[in-house]
mmCIF file of C-alpha atoms in Angstrom:
data_model
loop_
_atom_site.group_PDB
_atom_site.id
_atom_site.type_symbol
_atom_site.label_atom_id
_atom_site.label_comp_id
_atom_site.label_asym_id
_atom_site.label_seq_id
_atom_site.Cartn_x
_atom_site.Cartn_y
_atom_site.Cartn_z
ATOM 1 C CA UNK A 1 82.971 2.175 -35.222
ATOM 2 C CA UNK A 2 79.692 4.180 -35.287
ATOM 3 C CA UNK A 3 77.153 4.051 -38.132
ATOM 4 C CA UNK A 4 74.124 6.140 -38.808
ATOM 5 C CA UNK A 5 71.069 4.298 -40.140
ATOM 6 C CA UNK A 6 67.546 5.434 -41.275
ATOM 7 C CA UNK A 7 64.480 3.573 -39.985
ATOM 8 C CA UNK A 8 61.336 2.162 -41.420
ATOM 9 C CA UNK A 9 58.210 2.122 -39.306
ATOM 10 C CA UNK A 10 56.779 -1.541 -39.070
ATOM 11 C CA UNK A 11 53.175 -2.277 -39.415
ATOM 12 C CA UNK A 12 51.053 -1.607 -36.289
ATOM 13 C CA UNK A 13 50.987 -4.418 -33.770
ATOM 14 C CA UNK A 14 48.848 -4.905 -30.784
ATOM 15 C CA UNK A 15 51.493 -3.695 -28.389
ATOM 16 C CA UNK A 16 51.165 -0.201 -26.908
ATOM 17 C CA UNK A 17 54.362 1.091 -28.672
ATOM 18 C CA UNK A 18 55.311 0.691 -32.245
ATOM 19 C CA UNK A 19 58.292 -1.336 -33.232
ATOM 20 C CA UNK A 20 60.632 0.238 -35.750
ATOM 21 C CA UNK A 21 62.848 -1.879 -37.945
ATOM 22 C CA UNK A 22 66.361 -0.403 -37.978
ATOM 23 C CA UNK A 23 68.753 -2.710 -39.938
ATOM 24 C CA UNK A 24 69.917 -6.234 -40.171
ATOM 25 C CA UNK A 25 71.650 -7.291 -36.986
ATOM 26 C CA UNK A 26 74.721 -8.278 -39.166
ATOM 27 C CA UNK A 27 75.117 -4.473 -40.145
ATOM 28 C CA UNK A 28 76.222 -3.829 -36.532
ATOM 29 C CA UNK A 29 79.762 -4.979 -35.795
ATOM 30 C CA UNK A 30 79.974 -7.002 -32.696
ATOM 31 C CA UNK A 31 80.471 -4.910 -29.433
ATOM 32 C CA UNK A 32 79.797 -1.643 -31.241
ATOM 33 C CA UNK A 33 76.994 0.791 -31.583
ATOM 34 C CA UNK A 34 75.054 2.530 -34.398
ATOM 35 C CA UNK A 35 73.004 5.711 -34.394
ATOM 36 C CA UNK A 36 69.370 5.654 -35.646
ATOM 37 C CA UNK A 37 66.735 8.254 -35.906
ATOM 38 C CA UNK A 38 63.551 6.783 -34.549
ATOM 39 C CA UNK A 39 60.729 9.269 -35.080
ATOM 40 C CA UNK A 40 62.378 12.395 -33.657
ATOM 41 C CA UNK A 41 64.750 10.642 -31.182
ATOM 42 C CA UNK A 42 68.398 9.695 -31.855
ATOM 43 C CA UNK A 43 68.886 6.217 -30.476
ATOM 44 C CA UNK A 44 72.148 4.453 -29.897
ATOM 45 C CA UNK A 45 71.900 0.698 -30.545
ATOM 46 C CA UNK A 46 74.525 -1.697 -29.378
ATOM 47 C CA UNK A 47 75.114 -5.319 -30.336
ATOM 48 C CA UNK A 48 76.809 -7.573 -27.699
ATOM 49 C CA UNK A 49 79.325 -9.870 -29.218
ATOM 50 C CA UNK A 50 78.447 -11.825 -32.362
ATOM 51 C CA UNK A 51 75.017 -12.663 -30.874
ATOM 52 C CA UNK A 52 71.531 -11.295 -31.456
ATOM 53 C CA UNK A 53 71.579 -9.491 -28.089
ATOM 54 C CA UNK A 54 70.928 -5.723 -28.722
ATOM 55 C CA UNK A 55 70.228 -2.751 -26.437
ATOM 56 C CA UNK A 56 69.124 0.674 -27.158
ATOM 57 C CA UNK A 57 69.579 4.003 -25.180
ATOM 58 C CA UNK A 58 69.385 7.629 -25.987
ATOM 59 C CA UNK A 59 72.323 8.823 -28.187
ATOM 60 C CA UNK A 60 72.565 12.002 -26.130
ATOM 61 C CA UNK A 61 75.400 12.130 -23.587
ATOM 62 C CA UNK A 62 74.211 14.293 -20.718
ATOM 63 C CA UNK A 63 77.837 14.971 -19.516
ATOM 64 C CA UNK A 64 79.215 16.220 -22.729
ATOM 65 C CA UNK A 65 75.905 17.585 -24.068
ATOM 66 C CA UNK A 66 76.578 15.780 -27.468
ATOM 67 C CA UNK A 67 74.834 13.048 -29.374
ATOM 68 C CA UNK A 68 77.714 10.569 -29.208
ATOM 69 C CA UNK A 69 76.628 7.577 -27.132
ATOM 70 C CA UNK A 70 76.643 5.304 -30.203
ATOM 71 C CA UNK A 71 80.391 5.753 -30.263
ATOM 72 C CA UNK A 72 80.804 4.515 -26.759
ATOM 73 C CA UNK A 73 82.829 1.534 -25.747
ATOM 74 C CA UNK A 74 80.824 -1.633 -24.829
ATOM 75 C CA UNK A 75 82.069 -3.714 -21.854
ATOM 76 C CA UNK A 76 80.917 -4.804 -18.343
ATOM 77 C CA UNK A 77 81.402 -3.636 -14.798
ATOM 78 C CA UNK A 78 81.154 -6.394 -12.276
ATOM 79 C CA UNK A 79 78.816 -8.372 -14.624
ATOM 80 C CA UNK A 80 76.740 -5.383 -15.630
ATOM 81 C CA UNK A 81 76.638 -4.664 -19.348
ATOM 82 C CA UNK A 82 77.617 -1.067 -19.912
ATOM 83 C CA UNK A 83 78.789 1.494 -22.419
ATOM 84 C CA UNK A 84 81.355 4.059 -21.630
ATOM 85 C CA UNK A 85 80.581 7.551 -23.028
ATOM 86 C CA UNK A 86 83.270 8.420 -25.585
ATOM 87 C CA UNK A 87 84.128 11.852 -24.372
ATOM 88 C CA UNK A 88 84.278 11.920 -20.523
ATOM 89 C CA UNK A 89 83.910 8.051 -20.032
ATOM 90 C CA UNK A 90 80.953 7.966 -17.690
ATOM 91 C CA UNK A 91 79.554 4.427 -17.668
ATOM 92 C CA UNK A 92 75.882 3.627 -18.294
ATOM 93 C CA UNK A 93 74.058 0.364 -17.814
ATOM 94 C CA UNK A 94 72.927 -0.874 -21.286
ATOM 95 C CA UNK A 95 69.809 -2.500 -19.966
ATOM 96 C CA UNK A 96 68.415 0.371 -17.859
ATOM 97 C CA UNK A 97 70.376 3.473 -18.971
ATOM 98 C CA UNK A 98 71.330 4.214 -15.439
ATOM 99 C CA UNK A 99 74.696 6.002 -14.956
ATOM 100 C CA UNK A 100 77.011 3.709 -13.002
ATOM 101 C CA UNK A 101 79.144 6.697 -11.931
ATOM 102 C CA UNK A 102 76.417 9.166 -10.924
ATOM 103 C CA UNK A 103 73.110 7.860 -9.605
ATOM 104 C CA UNK A 104 71.388 11.173 -10.474
ATOM 105 C CA UNK A 105 71.867 10.728 -14.234
ATOM 106 C CA UNK A 106 70.073 8.261 -16.451
ATOM 107 C CA UNK A 107 69.752 7.716 -20.215
ATOM 108 C CA UNK A 108 66.372 6.764 -21.690
ATOM 109 C CA UNK A 109 66.449 3.112 -22.460
ATOM 110 C CA UNK A 110 64.304 1.630 -25.265
ATOM 111 C CA UNK A 111 63.129 -1.962 -25.781
ATOM 112 C CA UNK A 112 65.142 -3.636 -28.420
ATOM 113 C CA UNK A 113 64.940 -6.985 -30.122
ATOM 114 C CA UNK A 114 65.982 -8.934 -33.157
ATOM 115 C CA UNK A 115 63.154 -10.544 -35.249
ATOM 116 C CA UNK A 116 64.101 -12.523 -38.441
ATOM 117 C CA UNK A 117 67.551 -11.061 -38.370
ATOM 118 C CA UNK A 118 66.214 -7.451 -38.143
ATOM 119 C CA UNK A 119 67.005 -5.105 -35.232
ATOM 120 C CA UNK A 120 63.810 -3.511 -33.969
ATOM 121 C CA UNK A 121 63.343 -0.667 -31.481
ATOM 122 C CA UNK A 122 60.156 0.260 -29.606
ATOM 123 C CA UNK A 123 59.610 3.881 -29.266
#
């Protein structure tokens, strides 16, 4: 299941990058992703299980040249959390964005967190 969400910029903090509130974590079904537009970037945000553990990577799949990563399948490969691209099934590390099938390819990974039940992305 993929969902598209709009974002709201959060008040400035002392950190270098701004945190953007995306949605309540409960709006993301466990082990699925959503797509959010953060400034001008499409970001795929994934929730692991029914926890508050979230990860964010670029929504752009470099193999299919399409904005589809939020529709990927969440899983693990030898203990590494990953998402499989929905079209050609290349696997990407959710924490780093590195492609597990081609070391020359990497997605942009964004810091993500849950604060007071809200998913936030730093971009």
